PDB file of C-alpha atoms in Angstrom:
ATOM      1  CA  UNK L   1     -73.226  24.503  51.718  1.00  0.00           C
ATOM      2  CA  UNK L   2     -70.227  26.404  50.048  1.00  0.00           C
ATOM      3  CA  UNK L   3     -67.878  28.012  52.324  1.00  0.00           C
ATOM      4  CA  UNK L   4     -66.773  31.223  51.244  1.00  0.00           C
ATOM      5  CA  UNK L   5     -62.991  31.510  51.191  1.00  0.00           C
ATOM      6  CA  UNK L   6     -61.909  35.091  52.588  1.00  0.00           C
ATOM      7  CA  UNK L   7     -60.052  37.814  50.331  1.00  0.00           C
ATOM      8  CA  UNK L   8     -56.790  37.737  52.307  1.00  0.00           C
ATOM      9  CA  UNK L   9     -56.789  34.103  51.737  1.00  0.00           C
ATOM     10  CA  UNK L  10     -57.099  34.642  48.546  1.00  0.00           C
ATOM     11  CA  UNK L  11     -54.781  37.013  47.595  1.00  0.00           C
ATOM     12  CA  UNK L  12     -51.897  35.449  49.603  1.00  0.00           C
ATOM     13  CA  UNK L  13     -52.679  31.967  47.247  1.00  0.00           C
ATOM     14  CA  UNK L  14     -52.146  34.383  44.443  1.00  0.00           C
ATOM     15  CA  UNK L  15     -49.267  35.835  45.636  1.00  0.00           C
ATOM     16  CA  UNK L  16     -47.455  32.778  46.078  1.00  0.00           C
ATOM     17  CA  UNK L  17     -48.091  31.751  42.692  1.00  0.00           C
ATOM     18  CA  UNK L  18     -47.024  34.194  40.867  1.00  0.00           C
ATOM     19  CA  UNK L  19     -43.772  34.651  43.178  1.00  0.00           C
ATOM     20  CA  UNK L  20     -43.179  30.342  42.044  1.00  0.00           C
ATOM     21  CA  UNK L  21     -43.532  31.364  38.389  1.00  0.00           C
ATOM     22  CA  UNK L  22     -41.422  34.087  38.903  1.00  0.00           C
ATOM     23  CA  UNK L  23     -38.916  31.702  40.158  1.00  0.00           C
ATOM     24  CA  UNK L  24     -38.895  29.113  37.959  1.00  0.00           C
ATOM     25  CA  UNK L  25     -39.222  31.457  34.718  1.00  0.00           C
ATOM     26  CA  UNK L  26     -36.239  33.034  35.946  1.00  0.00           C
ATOM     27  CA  UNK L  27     -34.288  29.497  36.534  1.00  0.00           C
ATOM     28  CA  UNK L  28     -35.012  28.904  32.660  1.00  0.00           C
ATOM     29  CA  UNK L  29     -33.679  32.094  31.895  1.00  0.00           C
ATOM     30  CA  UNK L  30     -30.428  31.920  33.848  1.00  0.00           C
ATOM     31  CA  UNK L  31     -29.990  27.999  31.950  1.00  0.00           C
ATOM     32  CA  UNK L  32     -31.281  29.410  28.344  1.00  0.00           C
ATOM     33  CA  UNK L  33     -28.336  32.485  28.840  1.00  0.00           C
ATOM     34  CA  UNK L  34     -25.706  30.242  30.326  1.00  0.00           C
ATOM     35  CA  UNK L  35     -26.269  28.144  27.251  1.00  0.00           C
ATOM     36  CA  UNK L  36     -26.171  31.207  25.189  1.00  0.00           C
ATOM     37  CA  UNK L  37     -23.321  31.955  26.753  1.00  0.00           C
ATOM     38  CA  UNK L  38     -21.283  28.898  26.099  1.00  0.00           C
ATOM     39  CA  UNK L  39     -22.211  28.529  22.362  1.00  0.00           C
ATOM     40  CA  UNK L  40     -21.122  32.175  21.911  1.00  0.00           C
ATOM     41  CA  UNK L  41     -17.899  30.896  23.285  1.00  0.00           C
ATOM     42  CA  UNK L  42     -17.422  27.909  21.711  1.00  0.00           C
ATOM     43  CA  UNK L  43     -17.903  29.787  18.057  1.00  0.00           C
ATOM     44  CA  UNK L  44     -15.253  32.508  19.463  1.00  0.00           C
ATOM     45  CA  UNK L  45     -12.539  29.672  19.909  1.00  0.00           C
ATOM     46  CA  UNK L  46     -13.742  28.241  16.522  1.00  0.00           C
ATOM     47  CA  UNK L  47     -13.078  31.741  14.479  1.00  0.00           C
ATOM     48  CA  UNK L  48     -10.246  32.776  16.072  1.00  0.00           C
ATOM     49  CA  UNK L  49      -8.495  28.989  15.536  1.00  0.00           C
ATOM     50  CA  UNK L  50      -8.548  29.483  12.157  1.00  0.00           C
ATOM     51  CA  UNK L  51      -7.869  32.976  11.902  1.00  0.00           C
ATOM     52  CA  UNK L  52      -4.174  34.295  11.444  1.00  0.00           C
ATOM     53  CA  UNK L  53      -1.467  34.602  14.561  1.00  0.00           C
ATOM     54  CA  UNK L  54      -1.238  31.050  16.608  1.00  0.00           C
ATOM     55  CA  UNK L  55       0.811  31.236  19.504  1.00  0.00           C
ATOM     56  CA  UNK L  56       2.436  28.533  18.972  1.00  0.00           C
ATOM     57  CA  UNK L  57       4.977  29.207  21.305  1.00  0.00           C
ATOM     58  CA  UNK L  58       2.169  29.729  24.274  1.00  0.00           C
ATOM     59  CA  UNK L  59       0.503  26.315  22.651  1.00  0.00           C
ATOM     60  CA  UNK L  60       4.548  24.478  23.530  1.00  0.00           C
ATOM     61  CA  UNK L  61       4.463  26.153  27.139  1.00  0.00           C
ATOM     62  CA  UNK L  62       0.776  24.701  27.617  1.00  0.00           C
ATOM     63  CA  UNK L  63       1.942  21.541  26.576  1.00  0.00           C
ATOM     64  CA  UNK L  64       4.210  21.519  28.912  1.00  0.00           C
ATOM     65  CA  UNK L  65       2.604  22.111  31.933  1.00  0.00           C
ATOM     66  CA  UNK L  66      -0.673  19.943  31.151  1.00  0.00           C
ATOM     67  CA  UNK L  67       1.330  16.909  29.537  1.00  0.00           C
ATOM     68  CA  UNK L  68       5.299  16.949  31.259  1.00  0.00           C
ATOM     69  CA  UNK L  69       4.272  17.722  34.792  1.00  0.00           C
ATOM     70  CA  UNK L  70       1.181  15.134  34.617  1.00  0.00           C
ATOM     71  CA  UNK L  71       3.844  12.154  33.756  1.00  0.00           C
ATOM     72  CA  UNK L  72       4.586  11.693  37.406  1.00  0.00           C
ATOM     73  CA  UNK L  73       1.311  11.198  38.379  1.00  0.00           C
ATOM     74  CA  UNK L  74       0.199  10.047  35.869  1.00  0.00           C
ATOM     75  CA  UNK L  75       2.431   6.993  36.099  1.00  0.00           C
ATOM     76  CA  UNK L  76       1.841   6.130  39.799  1.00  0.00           C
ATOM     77  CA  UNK L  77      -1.855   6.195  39.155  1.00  0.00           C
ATOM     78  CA  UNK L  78      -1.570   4.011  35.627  1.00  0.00           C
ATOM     79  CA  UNK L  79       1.146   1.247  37.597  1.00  0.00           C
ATOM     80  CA  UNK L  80      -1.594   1.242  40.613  1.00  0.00           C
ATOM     81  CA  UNK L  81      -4.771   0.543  38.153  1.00  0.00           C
ATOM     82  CA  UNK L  82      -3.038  -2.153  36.104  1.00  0.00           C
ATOM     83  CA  UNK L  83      -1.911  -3.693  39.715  1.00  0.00           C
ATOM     84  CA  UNK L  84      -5.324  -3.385  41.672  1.00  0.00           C
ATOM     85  CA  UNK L  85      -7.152  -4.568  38.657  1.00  0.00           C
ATOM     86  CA  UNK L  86      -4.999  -7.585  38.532  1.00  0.00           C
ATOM     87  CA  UNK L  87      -4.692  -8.571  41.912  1.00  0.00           C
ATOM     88  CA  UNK L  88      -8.520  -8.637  42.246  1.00  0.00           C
ATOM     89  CA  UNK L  89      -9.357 -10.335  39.115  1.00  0.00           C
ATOM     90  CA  UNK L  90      -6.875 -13.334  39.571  1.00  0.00           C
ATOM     91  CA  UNK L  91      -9.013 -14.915  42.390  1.00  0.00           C
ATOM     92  CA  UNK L  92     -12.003 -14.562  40.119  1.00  0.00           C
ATOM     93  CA  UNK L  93     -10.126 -16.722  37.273  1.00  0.00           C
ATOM     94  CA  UNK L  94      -8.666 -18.804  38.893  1.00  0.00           C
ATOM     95  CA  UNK L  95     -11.862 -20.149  40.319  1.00  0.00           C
ATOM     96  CA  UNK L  96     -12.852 -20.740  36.588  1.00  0.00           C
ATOM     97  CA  UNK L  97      -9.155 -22.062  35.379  1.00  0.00           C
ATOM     98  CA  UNK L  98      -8.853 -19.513  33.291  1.00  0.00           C
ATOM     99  CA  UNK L  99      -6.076 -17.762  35.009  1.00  0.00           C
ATOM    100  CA  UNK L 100      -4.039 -17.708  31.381  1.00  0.00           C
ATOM    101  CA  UNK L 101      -6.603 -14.903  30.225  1.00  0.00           C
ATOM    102  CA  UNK L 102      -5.656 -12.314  33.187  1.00  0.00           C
ATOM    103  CA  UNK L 103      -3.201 -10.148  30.878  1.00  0.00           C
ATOM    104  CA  UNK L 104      -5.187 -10.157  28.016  1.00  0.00           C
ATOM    105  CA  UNK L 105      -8.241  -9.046  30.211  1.00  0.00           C
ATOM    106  CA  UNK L 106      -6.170  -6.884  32.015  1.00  0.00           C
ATOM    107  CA  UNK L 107      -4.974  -5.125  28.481  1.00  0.00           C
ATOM    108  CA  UNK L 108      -8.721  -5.265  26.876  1.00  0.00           C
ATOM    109  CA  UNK L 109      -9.451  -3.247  30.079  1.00  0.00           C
ATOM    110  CA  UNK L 110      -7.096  -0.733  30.427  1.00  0.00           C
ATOM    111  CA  UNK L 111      -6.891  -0.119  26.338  1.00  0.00           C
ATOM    112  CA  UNK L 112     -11.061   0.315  26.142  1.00  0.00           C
ATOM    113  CA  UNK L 113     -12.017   1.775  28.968  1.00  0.00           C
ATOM    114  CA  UNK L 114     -10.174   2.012  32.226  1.00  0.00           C
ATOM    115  CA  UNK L 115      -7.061   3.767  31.239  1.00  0.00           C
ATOM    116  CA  UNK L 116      -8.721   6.631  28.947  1.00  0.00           C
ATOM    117  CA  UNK L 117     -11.416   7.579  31.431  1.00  0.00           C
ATOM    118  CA  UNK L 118      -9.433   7.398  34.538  1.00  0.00           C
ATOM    119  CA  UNK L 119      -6.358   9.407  33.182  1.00  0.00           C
ATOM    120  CA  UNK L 120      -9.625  11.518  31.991  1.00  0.00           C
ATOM    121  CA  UNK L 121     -10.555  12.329  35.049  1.00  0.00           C
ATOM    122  CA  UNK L 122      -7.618  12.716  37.229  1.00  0.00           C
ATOM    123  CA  UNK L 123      -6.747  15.153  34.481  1.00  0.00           C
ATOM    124  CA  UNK L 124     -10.260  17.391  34.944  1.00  0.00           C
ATOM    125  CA  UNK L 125      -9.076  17.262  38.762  1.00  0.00           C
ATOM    126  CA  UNK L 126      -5.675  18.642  38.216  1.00  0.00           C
ATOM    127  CA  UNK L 127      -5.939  20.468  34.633  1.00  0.00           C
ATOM    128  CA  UNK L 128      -9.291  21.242  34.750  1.00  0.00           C
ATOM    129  CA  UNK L 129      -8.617  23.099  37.727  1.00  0.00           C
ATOM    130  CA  UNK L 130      -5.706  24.442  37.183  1.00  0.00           C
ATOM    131  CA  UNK L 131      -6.951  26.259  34.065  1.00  0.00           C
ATOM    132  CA  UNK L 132     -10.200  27.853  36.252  1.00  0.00           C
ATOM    133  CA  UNK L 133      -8.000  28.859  38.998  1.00  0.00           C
ATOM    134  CA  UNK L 134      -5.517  30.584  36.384  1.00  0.00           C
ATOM    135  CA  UNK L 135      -7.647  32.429  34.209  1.00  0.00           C
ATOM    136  CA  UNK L 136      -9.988  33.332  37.188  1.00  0.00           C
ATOM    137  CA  UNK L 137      -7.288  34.985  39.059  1.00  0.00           C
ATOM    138  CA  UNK L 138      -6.408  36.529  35.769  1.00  0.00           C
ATOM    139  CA  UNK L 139     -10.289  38.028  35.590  1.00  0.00           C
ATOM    140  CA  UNK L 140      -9.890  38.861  39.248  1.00  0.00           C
ATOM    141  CA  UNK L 141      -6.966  41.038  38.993  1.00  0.00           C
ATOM    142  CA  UNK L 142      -8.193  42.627  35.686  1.00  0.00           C
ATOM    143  CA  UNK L 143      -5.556  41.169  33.400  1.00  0.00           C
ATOM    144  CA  UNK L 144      -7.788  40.088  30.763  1.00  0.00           C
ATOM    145  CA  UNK L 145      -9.900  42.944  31.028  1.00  0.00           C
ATOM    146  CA  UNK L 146      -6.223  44.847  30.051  1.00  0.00           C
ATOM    147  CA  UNK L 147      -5.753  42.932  27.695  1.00  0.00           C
ATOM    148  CA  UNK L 148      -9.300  43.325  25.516  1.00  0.00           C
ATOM    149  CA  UNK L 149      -8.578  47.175  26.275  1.00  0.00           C
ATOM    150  CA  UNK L 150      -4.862  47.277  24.676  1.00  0.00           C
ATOM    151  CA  UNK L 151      -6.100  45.661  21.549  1.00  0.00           C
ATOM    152  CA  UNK L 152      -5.257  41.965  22.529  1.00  0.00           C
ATOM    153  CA  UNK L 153      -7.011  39.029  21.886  1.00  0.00           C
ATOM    154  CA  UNK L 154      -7.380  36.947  25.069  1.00  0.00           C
ATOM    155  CA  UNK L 155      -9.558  34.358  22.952  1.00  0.00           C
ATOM    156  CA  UNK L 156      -6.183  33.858  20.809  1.00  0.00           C
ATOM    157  CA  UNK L 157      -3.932  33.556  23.296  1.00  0.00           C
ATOM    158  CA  UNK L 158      -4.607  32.611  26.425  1.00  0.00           C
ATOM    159  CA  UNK L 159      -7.931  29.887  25.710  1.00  0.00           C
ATOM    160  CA  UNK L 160      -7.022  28.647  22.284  1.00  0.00           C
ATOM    161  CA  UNK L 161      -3.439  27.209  23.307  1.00  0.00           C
ATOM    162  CA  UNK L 162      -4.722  25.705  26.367  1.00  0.00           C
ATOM    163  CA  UNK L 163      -7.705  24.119  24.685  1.00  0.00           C
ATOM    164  CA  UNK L 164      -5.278  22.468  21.810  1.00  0.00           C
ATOM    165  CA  UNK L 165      -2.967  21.791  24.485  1.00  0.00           C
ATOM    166  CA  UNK L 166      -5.268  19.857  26.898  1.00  0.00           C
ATOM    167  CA  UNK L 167      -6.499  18.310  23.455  1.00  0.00           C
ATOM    168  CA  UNK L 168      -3.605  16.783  22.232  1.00  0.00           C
ATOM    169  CA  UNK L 169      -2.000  15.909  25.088  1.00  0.00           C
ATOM    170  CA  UNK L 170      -5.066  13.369  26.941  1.00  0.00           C
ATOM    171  CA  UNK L 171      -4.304  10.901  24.246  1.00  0.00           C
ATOM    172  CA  UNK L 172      -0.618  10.853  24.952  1.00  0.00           C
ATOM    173  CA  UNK L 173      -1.105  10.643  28.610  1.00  0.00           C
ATOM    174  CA  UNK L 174      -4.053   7.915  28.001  1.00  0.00           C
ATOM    175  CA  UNK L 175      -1.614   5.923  25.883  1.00  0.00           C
ATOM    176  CA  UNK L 176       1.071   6.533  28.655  1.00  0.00           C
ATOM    177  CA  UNK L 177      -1.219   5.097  31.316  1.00  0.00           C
ATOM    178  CA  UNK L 178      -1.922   2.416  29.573  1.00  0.00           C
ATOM    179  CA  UNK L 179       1.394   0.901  29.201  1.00  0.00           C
ATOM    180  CA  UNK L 180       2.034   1.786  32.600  1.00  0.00           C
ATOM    181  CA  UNK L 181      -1.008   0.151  33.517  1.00  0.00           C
ATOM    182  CA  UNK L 182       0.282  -3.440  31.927  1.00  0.00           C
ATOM    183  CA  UNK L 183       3.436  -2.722  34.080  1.00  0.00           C
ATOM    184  CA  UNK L 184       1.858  -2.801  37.070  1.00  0.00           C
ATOM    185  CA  UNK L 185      -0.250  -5.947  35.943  1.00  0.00           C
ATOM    186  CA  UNK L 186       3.052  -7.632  34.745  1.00  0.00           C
ATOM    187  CA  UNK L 187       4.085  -6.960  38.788  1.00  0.00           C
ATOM    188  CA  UNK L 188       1.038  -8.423  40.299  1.00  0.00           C
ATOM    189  CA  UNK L 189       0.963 -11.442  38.629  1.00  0.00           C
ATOM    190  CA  UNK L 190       4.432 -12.185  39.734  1.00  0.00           C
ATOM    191  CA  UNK L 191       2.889 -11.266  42.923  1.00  0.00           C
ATOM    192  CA  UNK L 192       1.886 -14.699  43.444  1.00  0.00           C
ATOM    193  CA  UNK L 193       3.336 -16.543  40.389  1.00  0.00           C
ATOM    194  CA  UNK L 194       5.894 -16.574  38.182  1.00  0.00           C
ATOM    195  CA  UNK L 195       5.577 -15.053  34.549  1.00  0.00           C
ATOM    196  CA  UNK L 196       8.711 -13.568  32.153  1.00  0.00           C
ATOM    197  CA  UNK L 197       7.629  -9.943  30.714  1.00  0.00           C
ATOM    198  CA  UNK L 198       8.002 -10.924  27.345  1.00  0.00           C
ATOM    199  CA  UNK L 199       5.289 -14.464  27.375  1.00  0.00           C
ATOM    200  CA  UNK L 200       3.194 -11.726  29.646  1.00  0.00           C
ATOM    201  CA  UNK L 201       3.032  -9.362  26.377  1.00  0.00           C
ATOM    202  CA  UNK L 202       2.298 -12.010  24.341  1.00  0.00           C
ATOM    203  CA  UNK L 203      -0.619 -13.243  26.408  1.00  0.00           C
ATOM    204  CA  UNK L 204      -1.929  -9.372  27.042  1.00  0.00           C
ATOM    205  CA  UNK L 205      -1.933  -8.467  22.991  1.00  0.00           C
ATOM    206  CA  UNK L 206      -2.737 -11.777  21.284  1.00  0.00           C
ATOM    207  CA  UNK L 207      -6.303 -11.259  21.004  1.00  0.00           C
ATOM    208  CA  UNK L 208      -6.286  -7.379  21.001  1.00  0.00           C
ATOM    209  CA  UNK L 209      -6.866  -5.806  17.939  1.00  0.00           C
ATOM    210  CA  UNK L 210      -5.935  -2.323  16.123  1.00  0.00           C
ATOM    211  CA  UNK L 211      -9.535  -1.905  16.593  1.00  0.00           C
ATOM    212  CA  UNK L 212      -9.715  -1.945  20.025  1.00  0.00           C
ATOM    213  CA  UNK L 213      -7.168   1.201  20.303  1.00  0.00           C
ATOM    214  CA  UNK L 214      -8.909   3.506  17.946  1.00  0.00           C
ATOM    215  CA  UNK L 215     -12.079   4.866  19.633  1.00  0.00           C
ATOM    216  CA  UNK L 216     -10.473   4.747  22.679  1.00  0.00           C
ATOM    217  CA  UNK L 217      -7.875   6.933  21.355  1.00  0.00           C
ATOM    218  CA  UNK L 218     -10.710   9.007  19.666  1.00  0.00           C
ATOM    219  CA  UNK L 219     -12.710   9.500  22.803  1.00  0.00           C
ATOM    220  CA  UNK L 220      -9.483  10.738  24.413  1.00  0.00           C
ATOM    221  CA  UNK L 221      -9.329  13.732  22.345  1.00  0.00           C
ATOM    222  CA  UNK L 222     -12.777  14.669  23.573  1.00  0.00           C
ATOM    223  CA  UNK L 223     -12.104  14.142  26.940  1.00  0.00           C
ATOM    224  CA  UNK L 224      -9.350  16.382  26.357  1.00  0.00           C
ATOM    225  CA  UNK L 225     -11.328  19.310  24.536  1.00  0.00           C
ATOM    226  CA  UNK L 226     -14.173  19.119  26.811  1.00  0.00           C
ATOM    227  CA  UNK L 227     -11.402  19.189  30.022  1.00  0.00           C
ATOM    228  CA  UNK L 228      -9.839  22.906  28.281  1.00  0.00           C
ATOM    229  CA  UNK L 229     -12.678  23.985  26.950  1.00  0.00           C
ATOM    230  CA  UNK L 230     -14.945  24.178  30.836  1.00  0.00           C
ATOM    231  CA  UNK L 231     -11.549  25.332  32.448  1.00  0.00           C
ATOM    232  CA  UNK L 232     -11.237  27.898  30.044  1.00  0.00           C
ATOM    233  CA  UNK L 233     -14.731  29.173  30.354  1.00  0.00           C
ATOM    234  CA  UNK L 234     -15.179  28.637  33.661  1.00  0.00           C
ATOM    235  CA  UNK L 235     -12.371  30.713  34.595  1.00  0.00           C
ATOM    236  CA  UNK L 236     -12.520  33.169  31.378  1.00  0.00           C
ATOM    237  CA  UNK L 237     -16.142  33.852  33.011  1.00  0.00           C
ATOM    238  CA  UNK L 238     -15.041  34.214  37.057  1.00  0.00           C
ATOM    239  CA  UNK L 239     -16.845  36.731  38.794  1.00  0.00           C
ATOM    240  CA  UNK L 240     -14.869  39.932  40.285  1.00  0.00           C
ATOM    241  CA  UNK L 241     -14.337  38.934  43.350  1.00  0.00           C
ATOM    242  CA  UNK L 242     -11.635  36.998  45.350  1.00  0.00           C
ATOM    243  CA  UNK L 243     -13.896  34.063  45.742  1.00  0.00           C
ATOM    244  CA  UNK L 244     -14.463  33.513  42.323  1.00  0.00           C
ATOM    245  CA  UNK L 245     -11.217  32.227  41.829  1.00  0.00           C
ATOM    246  CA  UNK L 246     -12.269  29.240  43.897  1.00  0.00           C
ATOM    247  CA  UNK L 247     -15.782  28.684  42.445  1.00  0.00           C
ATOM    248  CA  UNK L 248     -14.195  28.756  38.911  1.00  0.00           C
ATOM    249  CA  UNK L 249     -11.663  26.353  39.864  1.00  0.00           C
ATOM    250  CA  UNK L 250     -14.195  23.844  41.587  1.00  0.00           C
ATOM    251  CA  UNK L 251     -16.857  24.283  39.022  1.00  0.00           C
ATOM    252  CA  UNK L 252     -14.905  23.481  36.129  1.00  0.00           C
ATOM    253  CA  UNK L 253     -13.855  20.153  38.144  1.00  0.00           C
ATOM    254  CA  UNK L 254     -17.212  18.975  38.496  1.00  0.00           C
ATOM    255  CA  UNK L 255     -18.726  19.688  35.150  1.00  0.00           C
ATOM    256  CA  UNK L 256     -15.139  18.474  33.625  1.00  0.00           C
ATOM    257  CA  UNK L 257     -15.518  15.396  35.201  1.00  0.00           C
ATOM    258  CA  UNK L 258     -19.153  14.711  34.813  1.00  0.00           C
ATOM    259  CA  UNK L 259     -18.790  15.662  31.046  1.00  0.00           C
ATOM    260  CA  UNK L 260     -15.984  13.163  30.355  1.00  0.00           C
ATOM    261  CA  UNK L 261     -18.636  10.601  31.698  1.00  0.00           C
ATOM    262  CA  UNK L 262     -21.194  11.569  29.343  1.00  0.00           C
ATOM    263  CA  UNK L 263     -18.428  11.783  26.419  1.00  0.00           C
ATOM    264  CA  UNK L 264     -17.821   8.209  27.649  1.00  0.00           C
ATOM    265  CA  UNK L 265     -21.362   6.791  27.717  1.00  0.00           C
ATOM    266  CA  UNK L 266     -22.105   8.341  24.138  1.00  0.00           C
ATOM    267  CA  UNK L 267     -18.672   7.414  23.012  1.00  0.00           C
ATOM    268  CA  UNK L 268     -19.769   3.735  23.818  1.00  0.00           C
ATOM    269  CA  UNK L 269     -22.958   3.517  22.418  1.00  0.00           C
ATOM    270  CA  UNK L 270     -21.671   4.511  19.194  1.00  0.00           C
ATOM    271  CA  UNK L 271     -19.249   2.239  19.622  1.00  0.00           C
ATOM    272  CA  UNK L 272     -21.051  -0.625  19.953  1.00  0.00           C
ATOM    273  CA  UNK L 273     -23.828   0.329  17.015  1.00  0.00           C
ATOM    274  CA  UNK L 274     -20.430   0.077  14.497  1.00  0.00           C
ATOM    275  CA  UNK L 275     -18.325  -2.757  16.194  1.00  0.00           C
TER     276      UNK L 275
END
């Protein structure tokens, strides 16, 4: 026989159906406005980059602080990459006898892959951050919100010379690292041999072609556009209060960083379909 299931029953089934639709139909309308929301943004910075009035001089200060005052670290982190990446491979080699090929792997390394994507994200840490924390405290304290009400454009000049800035100067400090980064191999294979800078340059670049530089240098850019451009909004978008100054700057961190590893990944299939 068919049991009967009571009313109360029932209606609570109901009731928590409806309440998990509710939920989830409001999840997809959070993501679908968020991504609303960043489109609208990106097509801001688009129109008002080729619009009249660059700050050029606010485009030279951002330079500044995202490229000069990265160089230290910068170089301490390229000099330990190139050395930890040839200390561990030489064992490896050497095994096969083909310890001759450590600067040139070393160099295909650092010049493809390693030294753009690292400098990448150590910049998202300290950049990416940077810009959040700046332009949330800036939301916070109601500066921006002065400046949209005293006829300024905040688009113009405080996200458009950041995002050019962070743009053009990834590259620079990706090319930076790298020759850093054959510096420190240079030093670790002296580490346990013997080997004059000048035959180690010869060995590192005689089978690397102009090839290999170019969409490494053209993935940099991204990296760099995609680092200014969630700093930017993360922070141009903080909340009101004093915590939001901390949630923009950690947020724009972690989608900085995970978005310059799916630059990367895409940047390397494409890669591959025309090389």
């Amino acid at each position: 026989m068919k049991k009967n299931i009571p009313i109360a029953k029932l209606k609570n089934l109901t009731v928590e159906i409806s309440n998990s639709t509710i939920e989830n139909t409001s999840k997809i309308n959070v993501f679908l406005m968020n991504t609303a929301s960043v489109f609208l943004f990106l097509l801001k910075i688009i129109k008002n980059t080729f619009s009249k009035g660059f700050e050029f001089k606010e485009f030279i200060k951002q330079c500044h602080q995202i490229g000069t005052k990265s160089f230290a670290l910068i170089s301490v982190t390229g000099t330990i990459i190139g050395l930890v990446l040839t200390i561990q491979s030489r064992p490896i080699l050497l095994k096969f006898g083909a310890i001759n090929m450590l600067p040139n792997m070393v160099a295909i390394s650092l010049i493809r892959e390693m030294g753009p994507v690292i400098t990448a994200l150590i910049c998202a840490g300290k950049i990416g951050s940077s810009i959040g924390a700046e332009l949330g405290s800036m939301r916070v304290t109601e500066q921006i919100d002065a400046m949209e009400v005293s006829s300024a454009n905040p688009i113009k000049f405080l996200i458009i010379p950041r995002v050019l800035a962070a743009t053009l100067m990834i590259p620079i400090l990706s090319i930076y690292a790298d020759a850093l980064g054959l510096l420190g191999s240079w030093i670790g294979t002296n580490i346990k041999g013997e080997l004059n800078l000048y035959l180690f340059v010869s060995q590192a670049f005689g089978k690397v072609d102009f090839i290999d530089f170019v969409p490494a240098v053209i993935k940099s850019f991204f990296f760099g556009a995609v680092i200014g451009l969630v700093g930017c909004y993360k922070g141009f978008n903080a909340g009101r209060g004093t915590e939001s100054v901390g949630i923009a700057a950690n947020t724009s961190v972690v989608t900085a960083s995970f978005l310059v590893i799916l630059v990367d990944l895409i940047a390397v299939q494409i890669t591959d379909l025309f090389l």
